[in-house]
CSV table of C-alpha atoms and ligand atoms in Angstrom, one decimal:
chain,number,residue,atom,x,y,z
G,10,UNK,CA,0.0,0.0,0.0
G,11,UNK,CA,1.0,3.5,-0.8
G,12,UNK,CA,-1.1,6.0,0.5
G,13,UNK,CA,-4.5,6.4,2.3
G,14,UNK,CA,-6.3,9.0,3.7
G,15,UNK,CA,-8.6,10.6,6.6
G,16,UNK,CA,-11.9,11.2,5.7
G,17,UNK,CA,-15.2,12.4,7.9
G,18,UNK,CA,-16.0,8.3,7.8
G,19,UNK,CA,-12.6,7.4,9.3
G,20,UNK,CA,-12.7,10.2,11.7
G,21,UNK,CA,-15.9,9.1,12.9
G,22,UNK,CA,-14.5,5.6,13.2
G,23,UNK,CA,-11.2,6.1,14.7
G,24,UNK,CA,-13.0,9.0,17.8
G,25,UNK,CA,-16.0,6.5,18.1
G,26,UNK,CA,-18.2,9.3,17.5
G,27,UNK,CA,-20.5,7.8,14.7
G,28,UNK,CA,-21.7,4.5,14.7
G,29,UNK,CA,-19.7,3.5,12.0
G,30,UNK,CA,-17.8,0.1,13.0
G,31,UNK,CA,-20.2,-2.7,12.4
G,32,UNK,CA,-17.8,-5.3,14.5
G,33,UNK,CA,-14.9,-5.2,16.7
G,34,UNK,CA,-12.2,-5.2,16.1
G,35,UNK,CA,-11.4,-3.4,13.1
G,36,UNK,CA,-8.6,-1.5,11.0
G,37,UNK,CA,-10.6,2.0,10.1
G,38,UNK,CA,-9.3,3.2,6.8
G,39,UNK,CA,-12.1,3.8,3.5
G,40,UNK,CA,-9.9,4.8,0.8
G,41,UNK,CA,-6.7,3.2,-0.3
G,42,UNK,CA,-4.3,3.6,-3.4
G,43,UNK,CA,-1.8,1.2,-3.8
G,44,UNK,CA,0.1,-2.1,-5.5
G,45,UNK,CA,-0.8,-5.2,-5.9
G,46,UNK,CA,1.4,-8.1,-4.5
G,47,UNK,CA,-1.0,-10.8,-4.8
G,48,UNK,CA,-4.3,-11.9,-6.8
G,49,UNK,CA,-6.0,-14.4,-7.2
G,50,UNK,CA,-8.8,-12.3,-8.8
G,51,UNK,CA,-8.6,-12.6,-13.5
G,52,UNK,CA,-8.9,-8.5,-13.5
G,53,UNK,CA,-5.4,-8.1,-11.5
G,54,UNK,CA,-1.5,-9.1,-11.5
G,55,UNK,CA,1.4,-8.7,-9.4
G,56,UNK,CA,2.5,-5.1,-9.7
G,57,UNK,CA,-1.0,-3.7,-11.1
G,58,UNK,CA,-1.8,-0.1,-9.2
G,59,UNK,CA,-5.1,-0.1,-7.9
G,60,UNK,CA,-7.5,2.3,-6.3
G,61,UNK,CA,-10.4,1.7,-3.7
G,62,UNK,CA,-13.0,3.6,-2.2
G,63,UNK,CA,-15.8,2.3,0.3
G,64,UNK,CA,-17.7,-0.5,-0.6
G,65,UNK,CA,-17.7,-1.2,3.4
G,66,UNK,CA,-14.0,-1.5,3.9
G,67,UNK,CA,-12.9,0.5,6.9
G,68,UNK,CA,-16.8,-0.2,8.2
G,69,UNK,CA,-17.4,-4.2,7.9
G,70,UNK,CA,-14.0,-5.4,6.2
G,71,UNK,CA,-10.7,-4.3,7.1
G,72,UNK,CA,-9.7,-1.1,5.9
G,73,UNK,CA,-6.5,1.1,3.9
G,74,UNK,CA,-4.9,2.8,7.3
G,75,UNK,CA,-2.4,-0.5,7.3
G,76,UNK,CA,0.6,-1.4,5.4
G,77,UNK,CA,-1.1,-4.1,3.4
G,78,UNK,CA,-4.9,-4.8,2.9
G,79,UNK,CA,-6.8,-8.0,1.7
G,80,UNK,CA,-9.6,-7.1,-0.5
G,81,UNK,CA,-12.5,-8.4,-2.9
G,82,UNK,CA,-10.9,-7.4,-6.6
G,83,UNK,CA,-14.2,-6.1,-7.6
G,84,UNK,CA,-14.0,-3.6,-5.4
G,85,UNK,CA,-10.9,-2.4,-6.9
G,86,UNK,CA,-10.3,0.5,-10.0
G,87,UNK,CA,-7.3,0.3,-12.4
G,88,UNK,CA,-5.1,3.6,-11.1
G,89,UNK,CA,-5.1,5.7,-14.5
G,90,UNK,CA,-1.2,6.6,-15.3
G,91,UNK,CA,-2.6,10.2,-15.0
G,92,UNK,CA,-2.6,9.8,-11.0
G,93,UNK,CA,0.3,9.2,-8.9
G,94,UNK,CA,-1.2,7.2,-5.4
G,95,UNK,CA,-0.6,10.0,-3.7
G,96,UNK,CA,-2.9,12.3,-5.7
G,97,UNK,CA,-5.3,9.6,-5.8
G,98,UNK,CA,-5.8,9.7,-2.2
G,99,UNK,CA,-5.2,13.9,-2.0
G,100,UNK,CA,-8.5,13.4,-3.9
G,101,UNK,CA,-9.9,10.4,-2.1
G,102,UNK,CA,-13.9,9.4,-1.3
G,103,UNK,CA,-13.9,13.3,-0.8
G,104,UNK,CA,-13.1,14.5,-3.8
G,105,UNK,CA,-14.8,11.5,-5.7
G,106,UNK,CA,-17.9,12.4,-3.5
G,107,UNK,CA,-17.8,16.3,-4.9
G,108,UNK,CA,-17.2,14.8,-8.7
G,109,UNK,CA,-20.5,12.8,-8.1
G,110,UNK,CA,-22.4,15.4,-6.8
G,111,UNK,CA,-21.0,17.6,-10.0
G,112,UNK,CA,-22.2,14.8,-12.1
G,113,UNK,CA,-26.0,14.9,-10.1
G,114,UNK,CA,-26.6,18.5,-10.8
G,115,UNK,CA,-25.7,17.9,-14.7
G,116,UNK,CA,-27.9,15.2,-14.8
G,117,UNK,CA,-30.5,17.7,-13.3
G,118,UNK,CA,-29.6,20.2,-16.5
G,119,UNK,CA,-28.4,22.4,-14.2
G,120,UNK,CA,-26.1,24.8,-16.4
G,121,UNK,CA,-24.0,27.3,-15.6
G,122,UNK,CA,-25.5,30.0,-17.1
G,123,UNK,CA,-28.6,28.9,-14.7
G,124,UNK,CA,-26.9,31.5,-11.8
G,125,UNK,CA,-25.4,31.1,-8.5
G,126,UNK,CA,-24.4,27.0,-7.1
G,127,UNK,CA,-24.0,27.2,-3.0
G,128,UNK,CA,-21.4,24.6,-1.5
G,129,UNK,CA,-21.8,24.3,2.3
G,130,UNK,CA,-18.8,23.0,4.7
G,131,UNK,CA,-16.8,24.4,1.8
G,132,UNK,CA,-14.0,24.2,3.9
G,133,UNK,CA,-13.9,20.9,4.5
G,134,UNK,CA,-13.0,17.7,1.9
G,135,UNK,CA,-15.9,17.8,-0.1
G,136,UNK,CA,-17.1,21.5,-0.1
G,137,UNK,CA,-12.9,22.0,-1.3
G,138,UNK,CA,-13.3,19.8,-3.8
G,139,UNK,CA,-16.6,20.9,-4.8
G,140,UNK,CA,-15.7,24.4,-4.9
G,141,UNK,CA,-13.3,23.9,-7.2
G,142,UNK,CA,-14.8,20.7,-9.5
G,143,UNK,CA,-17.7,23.7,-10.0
G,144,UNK,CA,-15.8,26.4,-10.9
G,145,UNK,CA,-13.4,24.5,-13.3
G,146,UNK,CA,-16.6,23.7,-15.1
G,147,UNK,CA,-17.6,27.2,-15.3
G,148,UNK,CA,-20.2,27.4,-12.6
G,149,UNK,CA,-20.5,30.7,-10.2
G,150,UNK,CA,-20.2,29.4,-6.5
G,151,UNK,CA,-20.8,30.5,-3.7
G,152,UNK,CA,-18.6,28.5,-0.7
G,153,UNK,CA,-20.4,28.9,2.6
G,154,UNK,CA,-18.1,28.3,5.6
G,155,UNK,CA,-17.8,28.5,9.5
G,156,UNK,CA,-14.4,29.3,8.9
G,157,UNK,CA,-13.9,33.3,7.2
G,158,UNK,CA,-10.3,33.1,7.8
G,159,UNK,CA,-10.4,30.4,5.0
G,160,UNK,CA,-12.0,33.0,2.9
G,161,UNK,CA,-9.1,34.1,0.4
G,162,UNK,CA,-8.3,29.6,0.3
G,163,UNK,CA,-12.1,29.6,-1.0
G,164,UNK,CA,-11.7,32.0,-3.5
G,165,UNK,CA,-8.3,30.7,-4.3
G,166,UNK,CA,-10.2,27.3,-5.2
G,167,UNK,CA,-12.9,29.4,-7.4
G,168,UNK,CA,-15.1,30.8,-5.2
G,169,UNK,CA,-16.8,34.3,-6.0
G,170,UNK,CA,-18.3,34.4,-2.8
G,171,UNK,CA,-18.1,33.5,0.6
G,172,UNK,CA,-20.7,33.6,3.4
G,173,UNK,CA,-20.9,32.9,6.9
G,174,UNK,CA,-22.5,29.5,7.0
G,175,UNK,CA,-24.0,30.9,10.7
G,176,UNK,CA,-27.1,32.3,8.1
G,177,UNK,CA,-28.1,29.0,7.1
G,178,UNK,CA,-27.7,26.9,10.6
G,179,UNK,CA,-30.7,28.1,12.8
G,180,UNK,CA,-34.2,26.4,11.6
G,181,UNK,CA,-35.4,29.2,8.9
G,182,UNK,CA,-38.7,29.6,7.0
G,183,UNK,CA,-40.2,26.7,4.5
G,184,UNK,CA,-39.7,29.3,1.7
G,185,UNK,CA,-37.5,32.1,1.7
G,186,UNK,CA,-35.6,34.3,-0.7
G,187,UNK,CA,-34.6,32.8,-3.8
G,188,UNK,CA,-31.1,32.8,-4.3
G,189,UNK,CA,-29.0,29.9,-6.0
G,190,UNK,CA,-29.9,27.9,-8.9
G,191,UNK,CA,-28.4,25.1,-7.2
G,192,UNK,CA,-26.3,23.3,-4.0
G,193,UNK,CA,-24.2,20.7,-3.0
G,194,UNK,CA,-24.6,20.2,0.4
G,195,UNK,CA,-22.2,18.2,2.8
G,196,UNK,CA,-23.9,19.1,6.3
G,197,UNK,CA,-27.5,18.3,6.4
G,198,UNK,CA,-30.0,19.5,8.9
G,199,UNK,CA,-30.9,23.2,9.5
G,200,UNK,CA,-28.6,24.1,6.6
G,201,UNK,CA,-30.4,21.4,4.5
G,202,UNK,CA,-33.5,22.7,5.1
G,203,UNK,CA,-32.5,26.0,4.5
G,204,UNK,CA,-30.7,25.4,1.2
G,205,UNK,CA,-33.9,23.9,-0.2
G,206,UNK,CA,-35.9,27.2,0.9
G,207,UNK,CA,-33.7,29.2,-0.8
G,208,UNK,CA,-33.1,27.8,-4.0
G,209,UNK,CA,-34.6,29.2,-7.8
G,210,UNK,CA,-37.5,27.5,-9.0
G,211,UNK,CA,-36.2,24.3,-10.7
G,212,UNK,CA,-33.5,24.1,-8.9
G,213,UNK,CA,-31.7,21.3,-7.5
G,214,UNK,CA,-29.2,20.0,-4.7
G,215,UNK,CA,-27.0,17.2,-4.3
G,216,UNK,CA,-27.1,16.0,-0.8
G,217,UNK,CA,-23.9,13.6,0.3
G,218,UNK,CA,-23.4,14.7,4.2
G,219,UNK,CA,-24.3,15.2,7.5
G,220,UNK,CA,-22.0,17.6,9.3
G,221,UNK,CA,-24.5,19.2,11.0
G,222,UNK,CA,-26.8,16.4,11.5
G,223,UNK,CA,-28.7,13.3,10.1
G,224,UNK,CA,-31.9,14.6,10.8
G,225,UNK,CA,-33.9,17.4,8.2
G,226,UNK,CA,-36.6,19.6,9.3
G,227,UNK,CA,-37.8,20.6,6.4
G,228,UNK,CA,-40.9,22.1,4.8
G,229,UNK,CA,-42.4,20.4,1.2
G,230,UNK,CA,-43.1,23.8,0.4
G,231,UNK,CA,-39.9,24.1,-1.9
G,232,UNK,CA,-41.0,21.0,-3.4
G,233,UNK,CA,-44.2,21.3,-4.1
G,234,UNK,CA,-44.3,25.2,-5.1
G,235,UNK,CA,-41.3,25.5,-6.5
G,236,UNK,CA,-40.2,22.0,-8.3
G,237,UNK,CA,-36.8,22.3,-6.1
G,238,UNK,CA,-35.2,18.7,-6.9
G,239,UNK,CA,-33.3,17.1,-3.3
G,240,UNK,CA,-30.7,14.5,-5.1
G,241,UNK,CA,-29.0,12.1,-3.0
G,242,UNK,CA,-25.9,11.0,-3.3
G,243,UNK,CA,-23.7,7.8,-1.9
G,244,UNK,CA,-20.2,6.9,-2.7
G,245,UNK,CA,-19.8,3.9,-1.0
G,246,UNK,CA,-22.0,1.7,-3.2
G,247,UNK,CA,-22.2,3.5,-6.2
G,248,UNK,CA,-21.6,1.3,-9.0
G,249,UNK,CA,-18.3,0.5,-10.8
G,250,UNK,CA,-19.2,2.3,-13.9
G,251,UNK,CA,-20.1,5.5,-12.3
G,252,UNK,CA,-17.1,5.3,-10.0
G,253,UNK,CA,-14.6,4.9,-13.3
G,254,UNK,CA,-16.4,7.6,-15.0
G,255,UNK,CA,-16.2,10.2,-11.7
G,256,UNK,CA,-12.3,9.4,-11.6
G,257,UNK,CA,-11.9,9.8,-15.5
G,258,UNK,CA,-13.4,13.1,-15.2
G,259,UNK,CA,-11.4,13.8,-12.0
G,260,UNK,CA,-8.4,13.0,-13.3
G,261,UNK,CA,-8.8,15.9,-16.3
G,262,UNK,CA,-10.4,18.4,-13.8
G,263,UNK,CA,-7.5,18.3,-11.1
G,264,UNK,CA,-4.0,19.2,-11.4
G,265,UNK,CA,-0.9,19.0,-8.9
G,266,UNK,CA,-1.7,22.7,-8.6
G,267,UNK,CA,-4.9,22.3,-7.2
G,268,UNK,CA,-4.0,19.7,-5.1
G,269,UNK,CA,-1.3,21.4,-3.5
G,270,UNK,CA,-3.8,23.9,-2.6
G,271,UNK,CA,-6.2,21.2,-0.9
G,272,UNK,CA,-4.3,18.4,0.6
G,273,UNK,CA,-1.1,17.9,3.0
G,274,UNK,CA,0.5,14.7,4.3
G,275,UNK,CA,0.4,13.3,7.7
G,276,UNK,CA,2.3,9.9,8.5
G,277,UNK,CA,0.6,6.5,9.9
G,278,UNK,CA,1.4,7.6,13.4
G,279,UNK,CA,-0.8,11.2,13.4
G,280,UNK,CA,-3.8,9.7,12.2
G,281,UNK,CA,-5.3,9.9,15.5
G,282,UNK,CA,-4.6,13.3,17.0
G,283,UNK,CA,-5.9,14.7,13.1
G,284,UNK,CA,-9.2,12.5,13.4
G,285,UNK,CA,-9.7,14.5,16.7
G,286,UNK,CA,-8.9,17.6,14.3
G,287,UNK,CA,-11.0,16.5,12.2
G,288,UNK,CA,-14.1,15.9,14.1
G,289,UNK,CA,-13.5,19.4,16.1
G,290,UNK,CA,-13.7,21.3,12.3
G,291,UNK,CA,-10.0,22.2,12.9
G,292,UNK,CA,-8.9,21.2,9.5
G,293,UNK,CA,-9.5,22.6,6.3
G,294,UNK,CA,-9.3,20.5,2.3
G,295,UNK,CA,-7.7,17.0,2.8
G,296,UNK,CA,-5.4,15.0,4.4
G,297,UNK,CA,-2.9,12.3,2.6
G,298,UNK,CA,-1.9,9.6,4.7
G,299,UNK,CA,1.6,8.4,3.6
G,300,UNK,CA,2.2,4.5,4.6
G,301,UNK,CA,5.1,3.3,2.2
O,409,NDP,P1,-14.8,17.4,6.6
O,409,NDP,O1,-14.7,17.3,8.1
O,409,NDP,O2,-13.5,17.6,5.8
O,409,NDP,O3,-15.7,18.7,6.2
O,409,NDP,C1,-16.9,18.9,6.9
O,409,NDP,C2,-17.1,20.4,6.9
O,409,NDP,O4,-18.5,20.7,7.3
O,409,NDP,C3,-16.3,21.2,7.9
O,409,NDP,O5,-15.0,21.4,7.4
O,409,NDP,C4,-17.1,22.4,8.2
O,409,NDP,O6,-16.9,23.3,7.1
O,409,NDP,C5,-18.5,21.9,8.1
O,409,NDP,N1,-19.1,21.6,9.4
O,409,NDP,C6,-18.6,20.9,10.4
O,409,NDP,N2,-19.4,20.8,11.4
O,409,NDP,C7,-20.5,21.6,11.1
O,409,NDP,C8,-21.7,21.9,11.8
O,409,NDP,N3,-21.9,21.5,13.0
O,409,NDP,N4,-22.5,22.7,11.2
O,409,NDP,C9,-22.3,23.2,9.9
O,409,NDP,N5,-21.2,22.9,9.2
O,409,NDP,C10,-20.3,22.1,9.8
O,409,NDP,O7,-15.6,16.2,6.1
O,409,NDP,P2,-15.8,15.6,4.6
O,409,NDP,O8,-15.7,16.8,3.6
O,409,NDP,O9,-14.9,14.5,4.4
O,409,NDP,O10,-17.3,15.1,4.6
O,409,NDP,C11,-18.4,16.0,4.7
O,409,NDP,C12,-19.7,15.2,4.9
O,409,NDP,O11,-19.9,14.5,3.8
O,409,NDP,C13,-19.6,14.3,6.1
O,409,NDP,O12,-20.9,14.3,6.7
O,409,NDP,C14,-19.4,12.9,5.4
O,409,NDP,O13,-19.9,11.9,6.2
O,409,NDP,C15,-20.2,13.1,4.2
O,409,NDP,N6,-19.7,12.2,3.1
O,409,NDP,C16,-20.6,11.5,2.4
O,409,NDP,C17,-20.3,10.7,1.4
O,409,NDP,C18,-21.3,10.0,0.6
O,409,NDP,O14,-21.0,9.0,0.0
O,409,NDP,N7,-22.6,10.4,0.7
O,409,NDP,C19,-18.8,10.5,1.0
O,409,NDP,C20,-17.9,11.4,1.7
O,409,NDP,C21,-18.4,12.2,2.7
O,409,NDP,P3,-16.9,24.9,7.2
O,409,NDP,O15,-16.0,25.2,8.4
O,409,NDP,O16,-16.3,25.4,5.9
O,409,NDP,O17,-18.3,25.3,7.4
């Protein structure tokens, strides 16, 4: 194995804040990118670089924060020679969780030209990555954040604007202004709820998180009045062909640029004090976990 990385999952795993273990005991770890060394599987040799992300590893199987990792092949994607491992995992579930959600609001007909797309928990792996996926495909975004010191990183990753995500965290009104023609939304709840009420009528977000909380209390006013569109989307059972297509497109979206931006390294040995980081919102974009 190469590289893995932390993600919200992991975090959750490794503090024991989220129920995310199924059975004890376990290695946490969702995203791995590494080199074969043996297969017994038709689709893989010896020395074949591989890629995984999810399918339960890290939850119910044994997961990517080890030196070596036994694994179902199918779960596995060919690494494209345009990734090194270690921008494979810079990217990781987060950033292949953003390209999905890009994909989603596509598949809505969202368009650029249709105005304004809100990110929430911008500052964190997916909102980073979604920030910029948007904006390299011409979209206007708006990053909303807890953090305004991370404003000028924000804008550095495309952002046009950047609001205080304080505005969309108390429970609001089933219908209020309308403002963005569309959202991808990595914290759930109140903001949820709120990013619905607020979106243009057609308009459509991508839910993947729950950084605020699982629950939503919500209205079906934007719904039913306003044909807003609530998209969900899961990375961890997605099928294969979806998955190969998300990292195709990644891997012509992203550059070393960008990922020097979003991601820094940590070793095998700080994974713990960062997942505390992590779950405290201390961190901002990704974290690289370097095992070889
Ligand atoms: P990070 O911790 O990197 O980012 C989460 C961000 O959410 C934080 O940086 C912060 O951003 C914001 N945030 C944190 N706490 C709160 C809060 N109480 N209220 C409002 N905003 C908050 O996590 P990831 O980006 O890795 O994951 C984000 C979410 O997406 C998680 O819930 C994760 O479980 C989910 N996820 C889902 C996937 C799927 O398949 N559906 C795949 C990957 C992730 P800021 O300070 O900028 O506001």
């Amino acid at each position: 194995m190469h590289c893995s990385t932390l993600n919200y999952k992991d975090a959750l795993a490794i503090t024991g804040r989220g129920p995310v273990v199924r059975s004890f005991p376990m290695v946490p770890g969702i995203d791995l990118a590494g080199v074969v060394t043996q297969s017994d599987h038709p689709a893989y040799r010896v020395g074949d670089r591989v890629l995984l992300n999810g399918w339960g590893v890290g939850e119910k199987h044994w997961g990517a924060l080890a030196e070596q990792c036994r694994l179902d092949g199918d779960w596995l994607i060919p690494l494209t020679n345009e990734l090194s491992a270690h921008d494979a995992m810079a990217i990781g579930t987060a950033g292949y969780t953003a390209m999905l959600c890009v994909m989603a609001l596509q598949e809505a007909g969202i368009r650029p030209q249709a105005g304004p797309v809100l990110v929430t928990g911008a500052s964190g792996g997916v909102g980073s990555f979604a920030v910029a996926l948007l904006a390299r495909k011409g979209y206007e975004v708006v990053a909303s954040t807890g953090k305004q010191e991370e404003a000028e990183y924000l804008k550095a990753l495309g952002a046009s604007e950047v609001i205080d995500r304080k505005a969309l965290s108390e429970p609001g009104k089933p219908l209020a202004r309308e403002r963005w023609a569309a959202a991808i939304d990595t914290v759930g709840s109140h903001t949820l709820a709120n990013v619905c009420a607020g979106l243009r009528y057609g308009g459509a977000v991508a839910a993947c998180g729950m950084a605020q909380g699982l629950d939503l209390p919500a209205s079906v006013a934007p719904f039913i009045l306003r044909g807003v569109r609530l998209i969900g989307v899961d990375s961890v059972m997605c099928p294969r062909d979806r998955r190969i297509l998300a990292w195709e497109k990644l891997s012509r979206l992203v550059d070393s640029e960008l990922l020097g931006l979003i991601a820094r390294d940590i070793t095998l040995d700080q994974v713990i004090e960062t997942a505390h980081a992590l779950m405290e919102g201390k961190l901002r974009g990704r974290v690289v976990v370097n095992i070889a």
